[in-house]
XYZ file of C-alpha atoms in Angstrom:
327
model
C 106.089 180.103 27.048
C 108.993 179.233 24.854
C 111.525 182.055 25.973
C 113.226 181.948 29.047
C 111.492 182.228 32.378
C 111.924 185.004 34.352
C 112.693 184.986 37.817
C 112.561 188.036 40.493
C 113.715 187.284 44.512
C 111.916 188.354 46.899
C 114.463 188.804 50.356
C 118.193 188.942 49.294
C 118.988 186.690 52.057
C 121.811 183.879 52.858
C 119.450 181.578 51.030
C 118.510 183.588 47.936
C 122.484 184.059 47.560
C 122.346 180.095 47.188
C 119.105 179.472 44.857
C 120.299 182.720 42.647
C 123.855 180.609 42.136
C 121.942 177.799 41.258
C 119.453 179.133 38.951
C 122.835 180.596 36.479
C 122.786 176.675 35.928
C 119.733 176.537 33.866
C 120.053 177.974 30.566
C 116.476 178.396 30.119
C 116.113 180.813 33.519
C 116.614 184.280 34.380
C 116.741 186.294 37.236
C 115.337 189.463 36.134
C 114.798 191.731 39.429
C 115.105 191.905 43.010
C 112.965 193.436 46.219
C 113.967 193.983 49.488
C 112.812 196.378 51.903
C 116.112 198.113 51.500
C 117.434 199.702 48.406
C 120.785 199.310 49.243
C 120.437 195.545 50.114
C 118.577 195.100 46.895
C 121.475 196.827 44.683
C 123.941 194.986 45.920
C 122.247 191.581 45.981
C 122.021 192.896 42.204
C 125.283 193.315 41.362
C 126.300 190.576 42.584
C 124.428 188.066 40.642
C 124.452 190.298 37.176
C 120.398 191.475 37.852
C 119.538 194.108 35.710
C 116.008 195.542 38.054
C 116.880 196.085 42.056
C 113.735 197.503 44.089
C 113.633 198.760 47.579
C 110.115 197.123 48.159
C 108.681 194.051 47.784
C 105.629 195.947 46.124
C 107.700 196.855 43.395
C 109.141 193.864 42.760
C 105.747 191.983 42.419
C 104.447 194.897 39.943
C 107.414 194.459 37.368
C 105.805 192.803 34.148
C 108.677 191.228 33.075
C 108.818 189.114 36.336
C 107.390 185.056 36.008
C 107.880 183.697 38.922
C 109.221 184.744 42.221
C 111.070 183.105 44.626
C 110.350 183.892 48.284
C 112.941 183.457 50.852
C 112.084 185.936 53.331
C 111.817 184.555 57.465
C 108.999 182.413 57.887
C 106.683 184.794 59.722
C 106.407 187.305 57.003
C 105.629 184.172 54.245
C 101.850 184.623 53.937
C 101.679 188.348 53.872
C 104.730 188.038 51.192
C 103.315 184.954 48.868
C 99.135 186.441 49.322
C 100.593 189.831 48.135
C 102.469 187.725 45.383
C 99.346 185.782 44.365
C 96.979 188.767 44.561
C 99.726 190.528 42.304
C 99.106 187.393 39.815
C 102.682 186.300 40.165
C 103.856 182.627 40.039
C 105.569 181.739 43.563
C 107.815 178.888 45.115
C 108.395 179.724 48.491
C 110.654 178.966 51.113
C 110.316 176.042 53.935
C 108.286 176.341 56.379
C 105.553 177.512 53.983
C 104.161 179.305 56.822
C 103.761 179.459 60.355
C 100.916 177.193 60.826
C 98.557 175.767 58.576
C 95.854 178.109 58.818
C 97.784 180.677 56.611
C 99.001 177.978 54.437
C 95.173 177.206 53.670
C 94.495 180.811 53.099
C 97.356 181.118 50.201
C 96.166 177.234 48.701
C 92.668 178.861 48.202
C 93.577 182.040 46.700
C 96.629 180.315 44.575
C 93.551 178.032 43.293
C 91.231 180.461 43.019
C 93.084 182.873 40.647
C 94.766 179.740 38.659
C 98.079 180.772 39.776
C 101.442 178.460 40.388
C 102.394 177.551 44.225
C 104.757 175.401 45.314
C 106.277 174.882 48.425
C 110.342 175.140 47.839
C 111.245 171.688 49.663
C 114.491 171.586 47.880
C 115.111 167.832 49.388
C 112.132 166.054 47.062
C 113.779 167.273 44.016
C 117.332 165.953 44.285
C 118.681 163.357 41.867
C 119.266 161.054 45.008
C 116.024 161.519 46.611
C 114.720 160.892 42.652
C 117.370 157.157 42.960
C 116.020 156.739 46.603
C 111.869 157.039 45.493
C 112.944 154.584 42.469
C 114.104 151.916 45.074
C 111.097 152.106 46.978
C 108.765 152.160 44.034
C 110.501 149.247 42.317
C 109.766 147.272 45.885
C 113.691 146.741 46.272
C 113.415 146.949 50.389
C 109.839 145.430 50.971
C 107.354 146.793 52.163
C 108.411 150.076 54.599
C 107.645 149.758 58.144
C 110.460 152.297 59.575
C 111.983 155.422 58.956
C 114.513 157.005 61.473
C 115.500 160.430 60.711
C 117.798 163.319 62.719
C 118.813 166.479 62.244
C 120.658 168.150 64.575
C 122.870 171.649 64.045
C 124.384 173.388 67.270
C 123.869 176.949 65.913
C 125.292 180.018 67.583
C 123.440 181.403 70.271
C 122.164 184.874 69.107
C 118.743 185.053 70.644
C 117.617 187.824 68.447
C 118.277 186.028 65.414
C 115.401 184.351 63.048
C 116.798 180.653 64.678
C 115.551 181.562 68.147
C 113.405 184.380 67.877
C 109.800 183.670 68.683
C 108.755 186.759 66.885
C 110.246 185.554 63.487
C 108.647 181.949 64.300
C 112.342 180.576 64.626
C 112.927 177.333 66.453
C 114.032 173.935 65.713
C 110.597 172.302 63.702
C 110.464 174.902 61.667
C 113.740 175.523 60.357
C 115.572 172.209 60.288
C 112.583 169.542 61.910
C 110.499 170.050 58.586
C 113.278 168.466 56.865
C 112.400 165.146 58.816
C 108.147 165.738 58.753
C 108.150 166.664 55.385
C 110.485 163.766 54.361
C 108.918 160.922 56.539
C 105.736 162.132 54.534
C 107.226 161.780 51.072
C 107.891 158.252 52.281
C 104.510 157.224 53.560
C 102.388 159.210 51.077
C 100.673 160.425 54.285
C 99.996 161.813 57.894
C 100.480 160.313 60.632
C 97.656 158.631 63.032
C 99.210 159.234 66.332
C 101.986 161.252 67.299
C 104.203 161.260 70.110
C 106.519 163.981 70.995
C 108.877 165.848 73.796
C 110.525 169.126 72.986
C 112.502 171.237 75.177
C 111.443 174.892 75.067
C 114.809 177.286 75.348
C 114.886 180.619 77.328
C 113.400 182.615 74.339
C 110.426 180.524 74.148
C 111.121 177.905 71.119
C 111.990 174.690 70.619
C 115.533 173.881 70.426
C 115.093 170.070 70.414
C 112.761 167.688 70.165
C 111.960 163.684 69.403
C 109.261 162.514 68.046
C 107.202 158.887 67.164
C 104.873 158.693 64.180
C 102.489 155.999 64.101
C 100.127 154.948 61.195
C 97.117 152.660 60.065
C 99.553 150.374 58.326
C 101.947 149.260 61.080
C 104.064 151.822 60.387
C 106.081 153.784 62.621
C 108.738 156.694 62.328
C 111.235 158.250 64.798
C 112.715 161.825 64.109
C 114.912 164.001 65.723
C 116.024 167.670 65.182
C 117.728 170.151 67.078
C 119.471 173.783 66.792
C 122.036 173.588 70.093
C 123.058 169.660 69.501
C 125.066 168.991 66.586
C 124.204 164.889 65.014
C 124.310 162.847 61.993
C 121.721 164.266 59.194
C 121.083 160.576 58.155
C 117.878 158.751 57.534
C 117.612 155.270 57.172
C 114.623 153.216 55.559
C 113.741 149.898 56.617
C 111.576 147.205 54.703
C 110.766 143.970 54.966
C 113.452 142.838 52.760
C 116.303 145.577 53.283
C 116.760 149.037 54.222
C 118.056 152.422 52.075
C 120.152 154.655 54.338
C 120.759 158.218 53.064
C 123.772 160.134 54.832
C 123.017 164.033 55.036
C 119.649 163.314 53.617
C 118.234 166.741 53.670
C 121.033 167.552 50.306
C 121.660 164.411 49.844
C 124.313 163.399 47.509
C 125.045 159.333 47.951
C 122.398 156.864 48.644
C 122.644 153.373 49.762
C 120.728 150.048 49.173
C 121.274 147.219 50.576
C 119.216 143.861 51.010
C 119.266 141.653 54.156
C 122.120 143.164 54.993
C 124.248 143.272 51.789
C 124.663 146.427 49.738
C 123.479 145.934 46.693
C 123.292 149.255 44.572
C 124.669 152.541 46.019
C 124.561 155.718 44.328
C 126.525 159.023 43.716
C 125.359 162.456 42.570
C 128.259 164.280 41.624
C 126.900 167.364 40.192
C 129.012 170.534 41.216
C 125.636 172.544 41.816
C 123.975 172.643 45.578
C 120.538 171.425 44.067
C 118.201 174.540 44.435
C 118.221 174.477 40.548
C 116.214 171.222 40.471
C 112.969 172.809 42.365
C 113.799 175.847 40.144
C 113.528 173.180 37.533
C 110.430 171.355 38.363
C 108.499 175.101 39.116
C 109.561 175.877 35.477
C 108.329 172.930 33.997
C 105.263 173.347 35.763
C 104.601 176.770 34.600
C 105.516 175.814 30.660
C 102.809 172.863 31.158
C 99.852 175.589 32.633
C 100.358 173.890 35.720
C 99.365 175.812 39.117
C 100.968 173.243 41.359
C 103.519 170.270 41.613
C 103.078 166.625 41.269
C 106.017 166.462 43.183
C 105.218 168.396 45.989
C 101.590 168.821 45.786
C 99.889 171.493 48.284
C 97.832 169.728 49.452
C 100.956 167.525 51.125
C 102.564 170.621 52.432
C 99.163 171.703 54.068
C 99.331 167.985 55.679
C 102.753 168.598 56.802
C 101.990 171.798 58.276
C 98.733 170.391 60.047
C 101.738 167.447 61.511
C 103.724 170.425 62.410
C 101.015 172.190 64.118
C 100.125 169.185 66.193
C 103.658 169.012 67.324
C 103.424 172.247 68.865
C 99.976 171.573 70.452
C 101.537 168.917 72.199
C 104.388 171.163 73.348
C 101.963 174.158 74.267
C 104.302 176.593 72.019
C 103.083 179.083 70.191
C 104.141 182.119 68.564
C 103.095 185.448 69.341
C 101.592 185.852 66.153
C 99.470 183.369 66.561
């Protein structure tokens, strides 16, 4: 595959309007084609980002030869009837966080993706960012010690529209999936695992999601992680790391763009990402590079982690008796 790879998106939303920006940064991509269930929405996500092939179905999109890889970024309760028909259609996919609703459907589209020998990837744009890359350096190289905490928040007050995909049951909105998988699914990278015991309180909003929630993470190894996330409190999006020997605290960690180290208290090393793009292009990047190699999934975010973090995430809603309805 030495010519460009050729991208189609799959939901023209708020988020595909970012990632298709992003992508015009790598010479060797191209968006080649567009679905949405409307025409007109399609045409005009089209024209707007120079894309020769607008289709008013998703069908249509997935049939176009000319289209590698597609890029889902529909809501999350349509992601496994979107990515199966994607994989059945042979197509490459990265899709948006949450993968899915629940793990269940994520383990449906692993085995099929693995069972046809087609690409998957789960499009956690956070693991791929030149500061996250800095920050997994640090703790590689041992700089902090060995890790024994991680605090992490997340907290947006959103505007209250219950009908929207935030608070919608229907669309599986709520705080864990939207912005709370930031924090699982980063705590994980961390600890290169799931957590033994969890410990959690949410408060469940008029519609019937979460809108907050705290949690504890225990593990085998003495380790321990408090998170926070919310959609009607606004807080810091920091995390900070804690070793034996120092700690690495990352402000806005979820697009992280400085990272500090410091070492019994003294900041030794901090570092600055000053790239003008957001930093979709680098899991646009890595899904490339995967597909040039014959590779059907990630190193870097393997699927077998995001079915662990969606097993986490599941728990987490045991514990809160939420469900959605179609569940």
């Amino acid at each position: 595959m030495n010519q460009k790879i050729k991208w189609g998106i799959l939901g023209p939303g708020r988020i595909a309007n970012a990632f298709a920006k992003d992508l015009a940064h790598l010479p060797e991509a191209q968006i080649v084609a567009v679905g949405s269930r409307s025409e007109e929405r399609a045409a005009e996500f089209a024209l707007k980002h120079n894309i020769p092939n607008a289709y008013g179905s998703y069908e249509a999109l997935i049939q176009d030869p000319n289209v590698d890889i597609i890029y889902v970024a529909t809501p999350h309760s349509e992601h496994r009837e979107n990515v199966l028909a994607c994989l059945l259609g042979g197509k490459a996919v990265i899709c948006e966080k949450s993968f899915t609703v629940n793990a269940a459907e994520l383990e449906e589209l692993i085995q099929v993706a693995r069972e046809k020998q087609v690409f998957l990837m789960e499009a956690m744009w956070t693991r791929f960012l030149p500061t996250i890359h800095k920050v997994r350096e640090w703790l590689a190289s041992g700089a902090i010690g060995d890790v024994r905490m991680v605090d992490v928040r997340f907290g947006n007050r959103a505007e209250w529209i219950p009908e929207s995909r935030l608070f919608n049951p229907t669309l599986a909105g709520g705080t864990l999936l939207d912005v709370g998988i930031y924090c699982v699914s980063f705590i994980s990278m961390i600890y290169g695992t799931q957590p033994s015991t969890i410990q959690s309180l949410a408060h469940i909003g008029t519609t019937g999601v979460d809108e907050e929630f705290s949690a504890l993470f225990g593990y085998e190894g003495r380790q321990t992680a408090n998170l926070m996330a919310a959609l009607r409190i606004k807080t810091k999006h920091e995390t900070i790391i804690s070793g034996t020997e120092g700690e690495i605290r990352v402000p806005s960690f979820w697009n992280a763009k400085t990272a500090e180290l410091s070492v019994y208290g003294k900041q030794v090393e901090r570092f600055e990402d000053c790239a003008a793009p957001i930093g979709y292009m680098y899991e646009a990047a890595e899904a490339m590079r995967c597909l040039r190699e014959g590779k059907i999934e990630s190193d870097m975010m393997p699927l077998d982690e995001s079915l662990g973090i969606m097993r986490t995430m599941d728990a987490l809603r045991g514990g809160w008796g939420m469900k959605y309805p179609s569940e």
